[in-house]
Amino acid sequence: MKRTKIADIFDPALIDTTVTVKGWVRSRRGNKHVQFVALNDGSSIKTLQVVFDMSKFSEEDMRPITTGSSIAVTGTLVASMGKGQTCEVQADTLEVYGTADPEAYPLQKKGHSLEFLREIAHLRPRTNTFSAVLRVRSALAFAIHRFFQERGFFYLNTPLITASDAEGAGAMFQVTTLNLNELPKTEEGKIDYSEDFFGKMTSLTVSGQLEGELGATALGAIYTFGPTFRAENSNTPRHLAEFWMIEPEVAFCDIAENMDLAEDFIKYCITYALETCKDDIEFLAKMYDEELLNRLNEVVNCQFVRLTYTEGVDILLKSGKKFEFPVYWGADLQSEHERYLVEEHFRRPVILTDYPKEIKAFYMKQNDDGKTVRAMDVLFPKIGEIIGGSEREENYDKLMTRIEELGIPMKDMWWYLDTRRFGTVPHSGFGLGFERLVLFVTGMTNIRDVIPFPRTPKNAEF
Ligand code: 4AD
Ligand code: MG
């Protein structure tokens, strides 16, 4: 018989029909007359109650049904009188696929801490919390593609292995097939990368933006959505060494239009999640964060504040608040500063623009003041920076001057500079950290809990 997913079973039209359900047992209880099994198949947060009339089944039949075991049941779906459920299955036949030894199964008991569950990342998707988070994550990924496709953006795949450092931060993971115990050396005693796989030094990408700009100056508007790697040794609840980033890039677009796009984009994704993942979000709100739904609705319904970095720094200086990191014009803002502006001062998301050029990447469009660049960071409650972007410097000479000032090796950049040599146009883009969006929408507080297999310093077990 065709299997019905538990997500689809609470359908009044199915009452009094025969159904087959398959899933993993969450619990079993009962007595020698009747037993109740709570079954979940991952299709939704809901479990289905399966009722075993013990005149039809033996104790022997039931023994393998412990928490974590996998079964198939065929029976009649009936309206339920039990509290909190609309229907249940009265079992006629039972098939056990796999047992789960109660002595050994780590999820035998409920209520494990998130920290403990991180140590069993291979099994944690079977908990309510992680299955909910992963379903929300999947819905958000779909919303992202839908948002851009509806607006005529093309999905561009940029390389993961690269010879350039897009952000100039130098926090890259090297990719090599050289024998690390016996590195070939040049005459000057340096590593001879001409013998490496690509004939040069390569790394995992920190951003697809530079290649994204090649796409935007051909197709008009593109977006990337892929994994990104940063070897920064920051053990914070908001940093991963491997994270997913969405990077739209748009030709003939200035920073104001870029901010509109970012705001519309993020609101669209949150709205989509609220509409399609209601049960999961309500579950997460109940378990972890009572304010979650309010916060999500507020962000969707408010207008983001827009102000310059200079104005932001003024507010922080006048706040009278004691921060761990000092505030002064030219300082890179820390998450405590960002969150003060968002959570305490404005009480809604903030887009900060026109940062000092020294703390931003080489490609950002320079303002006439000679000090600032047309950067835009979107700052969110609980998260801090969720999006970083800018209008790009489209003037060849100005871009070259900046590249030389920063000592970026030109030989790595010739192809990028060709966008400014041939038919250059004003253009802008940004990057959204996917896990930071998932954090915000699920109300989770540690980024390790919103990606199936987190990569962080000293942690690549699963
Ligand atoms: O601000 P970032 O470094 O910007 C860029 O990479 C640009 N190339 C984007 C662009 O203009 N196309 O990173 C963008 C976003 C951040 O705002 C943050 O949300 C996320 O990526 N991010 C991280 N997320 C998780 N772990 C990390 N280590 C992250 N570093 C950045
Ligand atoms: Mg940034």
Coordinates of C-alpha atoms and ligand atoms in Angstrom, one line a residue:
M1 CA 0.0 0.0 0.0
K2 CA 1.1 3.5 -0.8
R3 CA 2.6 5.3 2.2
T4 CA 0.9 8.4 3.5
K5 CA 3.2 11.0 5.1
I6 CA 2.3 12.1 8.6
A7 CA 2.3 15.8 7.3
D8 CA -0.6 14.8 5.0
I9 CA -2.6 12.6 7.3
F10 CA -4.6 15.1 9.3
D11 CA -6.9 15.4 6.4
P12 CA -10.6 14.9 7.2
A13 CA -11.1 13.2 3.9
L14 CA -8.9 10.3 5.0
I15 CA -11.0 9.5 8.1
D16 CA -12.3 5.9 8.0
T17 CA -10.0 4.9 5.2
T18 CA -7.1 2.4 5.4
V19 CA -3.7 4.0 5.5
T20 CA 0.0 3.0 5.7
V21 CA 2.4 5.1 7.7
K22 CA 6.1 4.6 8.1
G23 CA 8.4 6.4 10.6
W24 CA 10.5 6.3 13.7
V25 CA 9.0 5.6 17.1
R26 CA 9.1 8.5 19.6
S27 CA 7.5 6.6 22.5
R28 CA 5.4 3.6 23.4
R29 CA 3.1 3.3 26.4
G30 CA 0.0 1.3 27.4
N31 CA -1.0 -2.0 29.1
K32 CA -1.9 -5.5 28.2
H33 CA -5.2 -4.4 26.5
V34 CA -4.1 -1.5 24.4
Q35 CA -0.8 0.2 23.5
F36 CA -0.1 3.6 22.1
V37 CA 2.9 4.4 19.8
A38 CA 3.8 8.0 18.9
L39 CA 5.2 7.9 15.4
N40 CA 7.1 10.7 13.6
D41 CA 8.4 10.5 10.0
G42 CA 10.2 13.9 9.7
S43 CA 7.6 15.3 7.4
S44 CA 6.3 17.6 10.1
I45 CA 6.6 18.4 13.7
K46 CA 3.5 16.4 14.4
T47 CA 3.5 12.8 15.7
L48 CA 0.8 10.4 14.8
Q49 CA -0.7 8.2 17.5
V50 CA -0.9 4.5 16.5
V51 CA -3.2 2.4 18.6
F52 CA -2.5 -1.4 19.0
D53 CA -5.4 -3.5 20.2
M54 CA -3.6 -6.2 22.1
S55 CA -6.2 -8.8 21.1
K56 CA -4.6 -8.5 17.6
F57 CA -0.9 -8.2 18.7
S58 CA 1.3 -10.1 21.1
E59 CA 3.8 -8.8 23.7
E60 CA 6.4 -10.4 21.4
D61 CA 5.2 -8.3 18.4
M62 CA 5.5 -5.2 20.4
R63 CA 8.9 -5.8 22.1
P64 CA 11.0 -4.3 19.3
I65 CA 9.0 -1.1 19.2
T66 CA 11.2 1.1 21.4
T67 CA 12.1 4.7 21.0
G68 CA 14.1 5.2 17.8
S69 CA 13.0 2.0 16.1
S70 CA 11.6 2.2 12.6
I71 CA 8.2 0.7 11.6
A72 CA 5.5 0.5 9.0
V73 CA 1.9 0.2 10.1
T74 CA -1.3 -0.3 8.1
G75 CA -4.6 0.4 9.7
T76 CA -7.7 2.5 9.8
L77 CA -7.5 6.2 10.3
V78 CA -10.1 7.2 12.9
A79 CA -11.1 10.5 14.5
S80 CA -9.4 10.6 17.9
M81 CA -10.9 11.4 21.2
G82 CA -7.5 11.9 22.7
K83 CA -6.4 15.3 23.8
G84 CA -4.3 17.3 21.3
Q85 CA -4.8 15.1 18.3
T86 CA -7.5 15.0 15.6
C87 CA -7.0 11.4 14.4
E88 CA -5.1 8.2 15.1
V89 CA -4.4 5.0 13.3
Q90 CA -5.8 1.7 14.6
A91 CA -3.2 -0.8 13.6
D92 CA -4.0 -4.0 11.6
T93 CA -0.5 -4.9 10.5
L94 CA 3.0 -4.1 11.8
E95 CA 6.4 -4.3 10.1
V96 CA 9.5 -3.5 12.0
Y97 CA 12.4 -2.2 9.8
G98 CA 15.0 -1.6 12.4
T99 CA 15.3 -1.8 16.2
A100 CA 17.1 0.7 18.4
D101 CA 18.6 -0.8 21.6
P102 CA 17.3 1.3 24.4
E103 CA 20.5 0.8 26.3
A104 CA 22.6 2.3 23.5
Y105 CA 20.3 4.7 21.6
P106 CA 21.4 8.2 22.7
L107 CA 18.0 9.8 22.1
Q108 CA 16.2 7.3 24.3
K109 CA 15.4 10.1 26.8
K110 CA 13.9 13.5 25.9
G111 CA 15.2 16.9 27.0
H112 CA 18.9 16.7 26.1
S113 CA 20.8 20.0 26.1
L114 CA 21.7 21.6 22.8
E115 CA 25.4 21.3 23.8
F116 CA 25.0 17.5 24.2
L117 CA 23.1 17.2 20.9
R118 CA 26.0 19.0 19.1
E119 CA 28.2 16.0 20.1
I120 CA 25.7 13.6 18.4
A121 CA 25.1 15.8 15.3
H122 CA 24.7 12.6 13.3
L123 CA 21.5 11.8 15.2
R124 CA 20.2 15.2 16.3
P125 CA 18.0 15.7 13.2
R126 CA 15.7 13.1 14.8
T127 CA 14.8 15.4 17.6
N128 CA 11.9 17.8 17.3
T129 CA 14.1 20.8 17.7
F130 CA 16.5 20.0 14.9
S131 CA 14.0 18.6 12.5
A132 CA 12.0 21.8 12.9
V133 CA 15.1 23.9 12.3
L134 CA 16.1 21.9 9.2
R135 CA 12.6 22.2 7.7
V136 CA 12.7 26.0 8.2
R137 CA 16.2 26.1 6.7
S138 CA 14.9 24.2 3.6
A139 CA 11.9 26.5 3.3
L140 CA 14.1 29.6 3.5
A141 CA 16.4 28.2 0.7
F142 CA 13.4 27.7 -1.5
A143 CA 12.2 31.3 -0.7
I144 CA 15.5 32.7 -1.7
H145 CA 15.5 31.1 -5.1
R146 CA 11.9 32.1 -5.6
F147 CA 12.5 35.7 -4.6
F148 CA 15.3 36.2 -7.1
Q149 CA 13.7 34.1 -9.9
E150 CA 10.5 36.1 -9.7
R151 CA 12.5 39.2 -10.2
G152 CA 14.5 38.0 -13.2
F153 CA 17.8 37.3 -11.5
F154 CA 19.8 34.4 -12.9
Y155 CA 21.3 31.8 -10.6
L156 CA 25.1 31.9 -11.1
N157 CA 27.4 29.2 -9.8
T158 CA 30.8 30.6 -8.8
P159 CA 33.9 28.5 -8.1
L160 CA 34.7 27.2 -4.7
I161 CA 38.4 26.8 -5.4
T162 CA 40.0 30.2 -6.2
A163 CA 43.3 31.9 -6.5
S164 CA 42.0 35.3 -5.3
D165 CA 41.1 36.6 -1.8
A166 CA 37.8 38.5 -2.5
E167 CA 37.5 40.1 0.9
G168 CA 41.2 40.7 1.4
A169 CA 40.9 39.4 5.0
G170 CA 43.4 36.6 4.4
A171 CA 41.4 34.0 6.3
M172 CA 41.5 31.3 3.7
F173 CA 41.8 27.5 3.7
Q174 CA 44.5 26.4 1.3
V175 CA 43.8 23.7 -1.3
T176 CA 46.7 21.7 -2.3
T177 CA 47.8 18.2 -3.5
L178 CA 51.5 18.9 -2.6
N179 CA 53.1 16.5 -0.2
L180 CA 53.1 18.5 3.0
N181 CA 56.0 16.4 4.4
E182 CA 58.2 17.2 1.4
L183 CA 57.3 20.5 -0.1
P184 CA 59.0 21.4 -3.4
K185 CA 61.0 24.6 -3.0
T186 CA 62.0 27.3 -5.5
E187 CA 65.6 28.6 -5.7
E188 CA 64.7 31.4 -3.2
G189 CA 63.5 28.7 -0.7
K190 CA 59.8 29.5 -1.1
I191 CA 57.2 26.8 -1.7
D192 CA 57.1 26.0 -5.5
Y193 CA 53.4 26.1 -6.3
S194 CA 54.1 25.5 -10.0
E195 CA 54.2 21.9 -9.0
D196 CA 50.8 22.1 -7.3
F197 CA 47.6 20.8 -8.9
F198 CA 46.6 24.1 -10.3
G199 CA 50.1 25.3 -10.9
K200 CA 49.6 28.1 -8.4
M201 CA 48.5 28.6 -4.8
T202 CA 44.7 28.1 -4.4
S203 CA 42.2 28.3 -1.6
L204 CA 38.6 27.7 -0.8
T205 CA 36.6 30.8 -1.6
V206 CA 35.5 33.4 1.1
S207 CA 32.9 34.9 -1.3
G208 CA 31.6 34.4 -4.8
Q209 CA 31.3 38.2 -5.3
L210 CA 34.1 38.9 -7.7
E211 CA 32.9 36.2 -10.1
G212 CA 29.3 37.4 -9.4
E213 CA 30.3 40.8 -10.8
L214 CA 31.4 39.1 -14.0
G215 CA 28.0 37.6 -14.2
A216 CA 26.1 40.8 -13.4
T217 CA 28.0 42.8 -16.0
A218 CA 26.8 40.3 -18.6
L219 CA 23.4 39.0 -17.5
G220 CA 22.3 42.2 -15.7
A221 CA 21.3 40.6 -12.4
I222 CA 22.5 37.4 -10.8
Y223 CA 22.6 35.7 -7.5
T224 CA 24.8 33.1 -6.0
F225 CA 23.9 30.7 -3.3
G226 CA 26.6 28.4 -2.1
P227 CA 29.1 27.4 0.5
T228 CA 31.7 29.8 1.7
F229 CA 34.8 29.1 3.8
R230 CA 36.6 31.3 6.3
A231 CA 39.5 30.2 8.5
E232 CA 39.0 33.1 11.0
N233 CA 39.6 31.6 14.4
S234 CA 36.4 33.1 15.9
N235 CA 34.7 30.9 18.3
T236 CA 31.5 32.9 18.5
P237 CA 27.8 31.9 18.4
R238 CA 27.6 33.7 15.0
H239 CA 30.7 32.4 13.1
L240 CA 31.2 29.2 11.1
A241 CA 34.2 28.1 9.1
E242 CA 31.9 26.8 6.5
F243 CA 28.7 28.7 5.9
W244 CA 26.3 29.4 3.1
M245 CA 26.0 32.8 1.5
I246 CA 23.6 34.3 -0.9
E247 CA 25.2 37.1 -3.1
P248 CA 23.0 39.0 -5.5
E249 CA 24.8 41.4 -7.9
V250 CA 23.0 43.9 -10.0
A251 CA 24.2 46.1 -12.9
F252 CA 22.8 49.7 -13.1
C253 CA 22.0 49.7 -9.4
D254 CA 23.2 52.2 -6.8
I255 CA 23.4 51.8 -3.1
A256 CA 19.9 53.1 -2.4
E257 CA 18.4 50.5 -4.7
N258 CA 20.7 47.9 -3.2
M259 CA 19.3 48.7 0.3
D260 CA 15.7 48.4 -1.1
L261 CA 16.6 45.0 -2.6
A262 CA 18.1 43.8 0.7
E263 CA 15.2 44.9 2.8
D264 CA 12.6 43.4 0.4
F265 CA 14.6 40.2 0.2
I266 CA 14.9 39.6 3.9
K267 CA 11.2 40.5 4.5
Y268 CA 10.1 38.1 1.7
C269 CA 12.1 35.2 3.2
I270 CA 10.7 35.7 6.7
T271 CA 7.2 36.1 5.4
Y272 CA 7.5 32.9 3.4
A273 CA 8.8 31.0 6.5
L274 CA 5.9 32.4 8.6
E275 CA 3.4 31.2 6.1
T276 CA 4.8 27.8 5.3
C277 CA 6.5 26.7 8.6
K278 CA 3.9 27.9 11.1
D279 CA 3.9 24.7 13.1
D280 CA 7.7 24.5 13.3
I281 CA 8.2 28.2 14.2
E282 CA 5.4 27.9 16.9
F283 CA 7.1 24.9 18.3
L284 CA 10.5 26.6 18.5
A285 CA 8.9 29.7 20.0
K286 CA 7.3 27.6 22.7
M287 CA 10.5 25.8 23.5
Y288 CA 13.1 28.5 23.2
D289 CA 11.9 32.0 22.6
E290 CA 8.5 33.3 23.5
E291 CA 9.2 36.6 21.7
L292 CA 10.0 34.9 18.4
L293 CA 6.8 35.4 16.5
N294 CA 6.5 39.0 17.7
R295 CA 10.0 39.7 16.6
L296 CA 9.5 38.1 13.1
N297 CA 6.2 40.0 12.6
E298 CA 7.7 43.3 13.7
V299 CA 10.7 43.0 11.3
V300 CA 8.4 42.2 8.4
N301 CA 6.1 45.1 9.1
C302 CA 8.5 47.9 10.0
Q303 CA 10.7 50.0 7.8
F304 CA 14.4 49.5 8.4
V305 CA 16.3 52.6 9.7
R306 CA 19.0 53.9 7.3
L307 CA 21.8 56.0 8.6
T308 CA 25.5 56.5 8.1
Y309 CA 28.3 54.9 10.0
T310 CA 29.3 58.4 11.2
E311 CA 25.8 59.0 12.6
G312 CA 25.8 55.5 14.2
V313 CA 29.1 56.2 15.9
D314 CA 27.7 59.5 17.3
I315 CA 24.8 57.7 18.8
L316 CA 27.0 55.1 20.4
L317 CA 29.4 57.8 21.8
K318 CA 26.4 59.7 23.3
S319 CA 24.7 56.6 24.6
G320 CA 26.6 56.7 27.9
K321 CA 26.8 52.9 27.7
K322 CA 29.9 51.0 28.7
F323 CA 31.0 48.7 25.9
E324 CA 33.6 46.0 26.1
F325 CA 35.2 47.3 22.9
P326 CA 35.8 51.1 22.6
V327 CA 33.9 53.2 20.1
Y328 CA 35.6 55.8 18.0
W329 CA 35.3 57.0 14.4
G330 CA 37.3 54.4 12.4
A331 CA 36.6 51.5 14.7
D332 CA 35.1 48.3 13.2
L333 CA 31.8 48.0 15.0
Q334 CA 31.4 44.9 17.2
S335 CA 28.2 43.0 17.6
E336 CA 27.6 44.7 21.0
H337 CA 27.6 48.1 19.2
E338 CA 25.4 46.9 16.4
R339 CA 22.9 45.3 18.8
Y340 CA 22.8 48.5 20.9
L341 CA 21.7 50.5 17.8
V342 CA 19.1 47.9 16.8
E343 CA 17.8 46.6 20.1
E344 CA 18.0 49.6 22.4
H345 CA 18.2 52.7 20.3
F346 CA 16.0 52.2 17.2
R347 CA 14.3 49.0 18.2
R348 CA 14.2 47.8 14.6
P349 CA 16.7 46.7 11.9
V350 CA 19.2 49.3 10.9
I351 CA 21.1 49.7 7.6
L352 CA 24.4 51.5 8.3
T353 CA 26.2 53.0 5.2
D354 CA 29.3 54.9 4.3
Y355 CA 31.9 53.2 6.5
P356 CA 35.5 54.3 6.7
K357 CA 37.4 52.9 3.7
E358 CA 40.1 51.4 6.0
I359 CA 37.7 48.8 7.5
K360 CA 36.1 47.8 4.3
A361 CA 37.1 45.8 1.2
F362 CA 39.0 47.2 -1.7
Y363 CA 36.1 47.0 -4.3
M364 CA 33.7 49.4 -2.6
K365 CA 32.8 52.7 -4.3
Q366 CA 34.7 55.6 -2.9
N367 CA 32.8 58.6 -1.7
D368 CA 33.9 62.2 -2.6
D369 CA 35.0 62.8 1.0
G370 CA 38.1 60.6 0.4
K371 CA 37.4 58.9 3.7
T372 CA 34.4 56.7 3.3
V373 CA 33.1 54.1 1.0
R374 CA 29.5 53.2 -0.1
A375 CA 29.2 50.1 2.1
M376 CA 25.9 49.0 3.6
D377 CA 25.6 46.6 6.5
V378 CA 22.1 45.4 7.5
L379 CA 22.0 44.9 11.3
F380 CA 19.4 42.7 13.0
P381 CA 18.1 42.2 16.5
K382 CA 19.8 39.3 18.3
I383 CA 22.2 38.8 15.4
G384 CA 24.1 42.0 14.6
E385 CA 25.3 42.0 11.0
I386 CA 23.2 39.8 8.8
I387 CA 24.0 41.3 5.4
G388 CA 27.2 43.1 4.2
G389 CA 27.2 44.8 0.8
S390 CA 28.1 47.9 -1.2
E391 CA 28.0 49.8 -4.4
R392 CA 31.1 48.8 -6.3
E393 CA 33.9 51.1 -7.5
E394 CA 33.3 51.1 -11.3
N395 CA 36.0 53.6 -12.1
Y396 CA 39.1 51.7 -13.4
D397 CA 41.6 54.3 -12.2
K398 CA 40.2 54.7 -8.7
L399 CA 39.9 51.0 -8.3
M400 CA 43.5 50.5 -9.5
T401 CA 44.8 53.1 -7.1
R402 CA 43.0 51.4 -4.2
I403 CA 44.4 48.0 -5.2
E404 CA 47.9 49.4 -5.3
E405 CA 47.5 51.2 -1.9
L406 CA 46.5 47.9 -0.4
G407 CA 49.3 46.0 -2.1
I408 CA 46.9 43.4 -3.6
P409 CA 48.8 41.4 -6.2
M410 CA 47.6 42.6 -9.6
K411 CA 48.4 39.3 -11.3
D412 CA 45.5 37.8 -9.5
M413 CA 43.1 40.6 -10.4
W414 CA 43.5 41.2 -14.2
W415 CA 40.2 39.4 -15.0
Y416 CA 38.3 41.3 -12.4
L417 CA 39.6 44.7 -13.7
D418 CA 38.5 43.8 -17.2
T419 CA 34.9 44.5 -16.0
R420 CA 36.0 48.1 -15.5
R421 CA 38.0 48.3 -18.7
F422 CA 35.2 47.0 -21.0
G423 CA 31.8 48.5 -20.7
T424 CA 32.0 49.4 -17.0
V425 CA 28.7 50.2 -15.3
P426 CA 27.5 51.3 -11.8
H427 CA 26.6 48.2 -9.9
S428 CA 25.9 47.0 -6.4
G429 CA 25.4 43.8 -4.5
F430 CA 25.4 42.2 -1.1
G431 CA 25.9 39.0 0.8
L432 CA 23.5 37.4 3.2
G433 CA 24.8 34.9 5.6
F434 CA 22.3 32.1 5.3
E435 CA 22.8 30.6 8.8
R436 CA 22.4 34.1 10.3
L437 CA 19.0 34.3 8.6
V438 CA 18.1 30.8 9.8
L439 CA 19.2 31.8 13.3
F440 CA 16.9 34.8 13.2
V441 CA 13.9 32.9 11.9
T442 CA 14.2 30.0 14.3
G443 CA 15.1 32.0 17.4
M444 CA 18.0 29.7 18.0
T445 CA 21.0 31.4 19.6
N446 CA 24.0 29.4 18.4
I447 CA 24.9 29.2 14.7
R448 CA 26.1 25.6 15.3
D449 CA 22.5 24.6 15.8
V450 CA 21.1 25.8 12.4
I451 CA 23.4 24.0 10.0
P452 CA 23.3 20.1 9.9
F453 CA 27.1 19.6 10.3
P454 CA 28.8 22.7 11.8
R455 CA 32.5 23.4 10.9
T456 CA 34.2 25.4 13.6
P457 CA 37.7 25.6 15.0
K458 CA 38.7 22.0 16.1
N459 CA 35.4 20.5 15.0
A460 CA 34.9 18.6 11.8
E461 CA 33.7 15.3 13.3
F462 CA 30.6 14.5 11.3
Ligands
4AD1 O1 30.3 41.0 5.1 P1 30.8 39.9 4.3 O2 32.2 39.5 4.6 O3 30.7 40.3 2.8 C1 31.1 39.6 1.7 O4 31.6 38.6 1.7 C2 30.8 40.3 0.4 N1 31.6 39.7 -0.6 C3 29.3 40.3 0.2 C4 28.9 41.0 -1.1 O5 28.9 42.1 -1.1 N2 28.6 40.2 -2.1 O6 29.9 38.6 4.5 C5 28.5 38.7 4.2 C6 27.7 38.0 5.2 C7 27.8 38.7 6.6 O7 27.0 39.8 6.7 C8 27.4 37.6 7.5 O8 25.9 37.5 7.6 C9 27.9 36.3 6.8 O9 28.1 36.7 5.4 N3 29.1 35.8 7.4 C10 29.2 34.7 8.1 N4 28.3 33.9 8.5 C11 28.7 32.8 9.3 N5 30.0 32.6 9.6 C12 31.0 33.5 9.2 N6 32.2 33.2 9.6 C13 30.6 34.6 8.4 N7 31.3 35.6 7.9 C14 30.4 36.3 7.2
MG2 MG 30.8 42.2 6.7

